[in-house]
Short mmCIF file of C-alpha atoms in Angstrom, two decimals:
data_model
loop_
_atom_site.label_atom_id
_atom_site.label_comp_id
_atom_site.label_asym_id
_atom_site.label_seq_id
_atom_site.Cartn_x
_atom_site.Cartn_y
_atom_site.Cartn_z
CA MET A 243 52.82 -19.62 19.67
CA GLU A 244 52.65 -20.93 16.15
CA ASP A 245 49.18 -22.42 16.78
CA LYS A 246 47.92 -19.05 17.99
CA ALA A 247 49.20 -17.36 14.82
CA MET A 248 47.59 -20.08 12.73
CA SER A 249 44.30 -19.70 14.51
CA SER A 250 44.40 -15.92 14.11
CA SER A 251 44.93 -16.19 10.34
CA ALA A 252 42.24 -18.86 10.15
CA ILE A 253 39.86 -16.55 12.04
CA GLY A 254 40.74 -13.75 9.66
CA THR A 255 39.94 -16.00 6.69
CA LEU A 256 36.66 -17.04 8.26
CA ILE A 257 35.66 -13.42 8.84
CA LYS A 258 36.40 -12.62 5.16
CA ILE A 259 34.28 -15.57 4.08
CA MET A 260 31.46 -14.49 6.42
CA GLU A 261 31.53 -10.97 4.97
CA THR A 262 30.73 -12.39 1.51
CA LEU A 263 27.57 -14.06 2.79
CA PRO A 264 24.13 -12.33 2.81
CA GLU A 265 23.48 -10.59 6.15
CA THR A 266 20.64 -12.93 7.06
CA LEU A 267 22.87 -15.93 6.62
CA GLN A 268 25.66 -14.22 8.59
CA ASP A 269 23.26 -13.70 11.47
CA ARG A 270 22.28 -17.38 11.46
CA VAL A 271 25.93 -18.51 11.43
CA VAL A 272 26.87 -16.07 14.19
CA GLU A 273 23.93 -17.22 16.30
CA GLN A 274 25.21 -20.75 16.14
CA SER A 275 28.90 -20.08 16.79
CA ASN A 276 30.55 -20.57 20.15
CA ILE A 277 33.63 -18.60 21.23
CA THR A 278 35.60 -19.39 24.31
CA VAL A 279 36.60 -16.51 26.56
CA THR A 280 38.73 -16.60 29.64
CA VAL A 281 38.26 -14.82 32.95
CA SER A 282 41.43 -12.98 33.92
CA PRO A 283 42.89 -13.24 37.43
CA ASP A 284 41.24 -9.88 38.29
CA GLY A 285 37.80 -11.23 37.32
CA LYS A 286 37.44 -9.59 33.89
CA LEU A 287 36.47 -11.28 30.66
CA GLU A 288 39.14 -11.38 27.98
CA ILE A 289 37.12 -10.76 24.83
CA PRO A 290 38.66 -11.91 21.54
CA ALA A 291 39.35 -9.19 18.95
CA GLU A 292 36.77 -10.55 16.47
CA VAL A 293 34.08 -10.17 19.14
CA GLU A 294 35.34 -6.84 20.41
CA SER A 295 35.28 -5.42 16.87
CA GLN A 296 31.51 -5.99 16.88
CA LEU A 297 30.94 -3.97 20.06
CA LYS A 298 30.00 -0.35 19.52
CA PRO A 299 29.91 2.42 22.11
CA GLY A 300 26.37 2.90 23.38
CA ASP A 301 25.22 -0.63 22.49
CA ARG A 302 23.23 -2.20 25.32
CA TYR A 303 22.97 -5.85 26.27
CA THR A 304 20.68 -7.78 28.54
CA VAL A 305 22.55 -10.31 30.65
CA THR A 306 20.81 -13.56 31.59
CA VAL A 307 22.51 -15.50 34.33
CA THR A 308 21.65 -19.11 35.12
CA LYS A 309 23.42 -21.80 37.13
CA ASP A 310 25.43 -22.92 34.10
CA SER A 311 25.52 -19.93 31.79
CA ILE A 312 25.79 -16.20 31.32
CA VAL A 313 24.15 -14.94 28.08
CA PHE A 314 24.66 -11.47 26.67
CA GLN A 315 21.93 -10.48 24.24
CA LYS A 316 22.08 -7.24 22.33
CA MET A 317 19.05 -5.07 22.89
CA LYS A 318 17.25 -3.90 19.81
CA ALA A 319 17.66 -0.27 19.10
CA GLY A 320 14.66 1.70 20.12
CA PHE A 321 14.02 5.34 20.62
CA ASP A 322 15.32 6.46 23.99
CA TRP A 323 13.24 9.47 25.08
CA GLU A 324 15.45 10.15 28.08
CA GLU A 325 18.58 10.27 25.93
CA TRP A 326 16.77 12.59 23.51
CA ARG A 327 15.75 14.89 26.37
CA ARG A 328 19.30 14.96 27.73
CA ARG A 329 20.64 15.88 24.29
CA ILE A 330 18.03 18.67 23.85
CA ASP A 331 18.77 20.04 27.34
CA SER A 332 22.50 20.08 26.62
CA LEU A 333 22.14 22.21 23.47
CA PRO A 334 22.57 26.00 23.63
CA PRO A 335 19.34 27.97 23.09
CA ASP A 336 18.37 28.47 19.41
CA PRO A 337 19.19 32.05 18.45
CA ASN A 338 16.44 32.04 15.76
CA PRO A 339 13.60 29.87 17.04
CA MET A 340 10.74 29.21 14.72
CA THR A 341 7.27 30.46 15.51
CA ILE A 342 4.32 28.07 15.78
CA GLU A 343 3.05 29.49 12.45
CA GLU A 344 6.40 28.76 10.74
CA ILE A 345 6.45 25.21 12.09
CA CYS A 346 2.85 24.69 10.89
CA GLU A 347 3.78 25.92 7.43
CA VAL A 348 6.71 23.54 7.24
CA VAL A 349 4.43 20.67 8.26
CA ARG A 350 1.83 21.70 5.65
CA GLU A 351 4.49 21.84 2.93
CA VAL A 352 5.84 18.39 3.81
CA ARG A 353 2.27 17.02 3.76
CA ARG A 354 1.64 18.62 0.33
CA GLU A 355 4.86 17.08 -1.00
CA LYS A 356 3.94 13.62 0.42
CA ILE A 357 0.42 13.81 -1.08
CA SER A 358 1.81 14.90 -4.45
CA GLU A 359 4.35 12.14 -4.36
CA ARG A 360 1.70 9.55 -3.48
CA GLU A 361 -0.63 10.83 -6.24
CA SER A 362 2.11 10.68 -8.84
CA GLN A 363 2.96 7.13 -7.80
CA LEU A 364 -0.69 6.14 -8.13
CA LEU A 365 -1.26 7.95 -11.42
CA GLU A 366 1.95 7.01 -13.19
CA PRO A 367 0.78 3.52 -14.19
CA LEU A 368 -2.41 5.07 -15.63
CA TYR A 369 -0.38 7.59 -17.71
CA GLN A 370 1.80 4.73 -19.00
CA PHE A 371 -1.27 2.68 -19.89
CA GLN A 372 -2.87 5.67 -21.69
CA THR A 373 0.35 6.29 -23.62
CA GLN A 374 0.55 2.63 -24.61
CA ILE A 375 -3.09 2.60 -25.79
CA GLN A 376 -2.53 5.76 -27.82
CA SER A 377 0.55 4.34 -29.48
CA ASP A 378 -1.03 0.94 -30.14
CA THR A 379 -4.31 2.13 -31.68
CA GLN A 380 -5.47 4.49 -34.31
CA VAL A 381 -7.40 7.54 -33.32
CA LEU A 382 -11.08 7.05 -33.96
CA GLU A 383 -12.79 10.31 -34.76
CA ILE A 384 -16.31 10.53 -33.41
CA PRO A 385 -18.43 13.13 -35.14
CA SER A 386 -20.21 15.60 -32.94
CA ILE A 387 -23.95 15.23 -32.53
CA CYS A 388 -24.51 18.36 -34.63
CA SER A 389 -22.93 16.82 -37.72
CA ILE A 390 -25.08 13.64 -37.62
CA PRO A 391 -27.94 13.99 -40.12
CA GLN A 392 -31.28 13.95 -38.40
CA PRO A 393 -34.23 12.07 -39.95
CA SER A 394 -36.75 14.40 -41.40
CA ARG A 395 -40.10 14.41 -39.67
CA VAL A 396 -43.39 14.90 -41.32
CA TYR A 397 -46.19 16.31 -39.30
CA GLU A 398 -49.79 15.91 -40.35
CA ILE A 399 -52.26 18.50 -39.35
CA ALA A 400 -55.72 17.14 -38.65
CA HIS A 401 -58.72 18.97 -40.11
#
């Protein structure tokens, strides 16, 4: 019994250490760890608490079975259209549905905001550069073309 308590506290310490590591490093360490599980008399896997704490409802795993191994690999989250459709179908009808025109206007407004945001991101460095140039240099006044004296012209008239 004492060994089990020791191993549980050691596991707790290891988990705390792991949590201090960057996530990418945690993933590499977890990929390389091996945990022993036992099959109960009724044929079920006894999953240790530290593994069970990582399981979340709705997570899906592919199971690869070979002669010598059974590998559970978590499926990457993707958009499940069927689940989305089931959720939509289970909702009560919208009491104030939007018209096509209202939806189009919302889309236009979002597009305008995105374009404005993009433009400001592109123009901001130019504004900063212009401000820096103005603060670093003196203003050079260029006279207008009207104030520049014109050379006088002499015309000869032939007789």
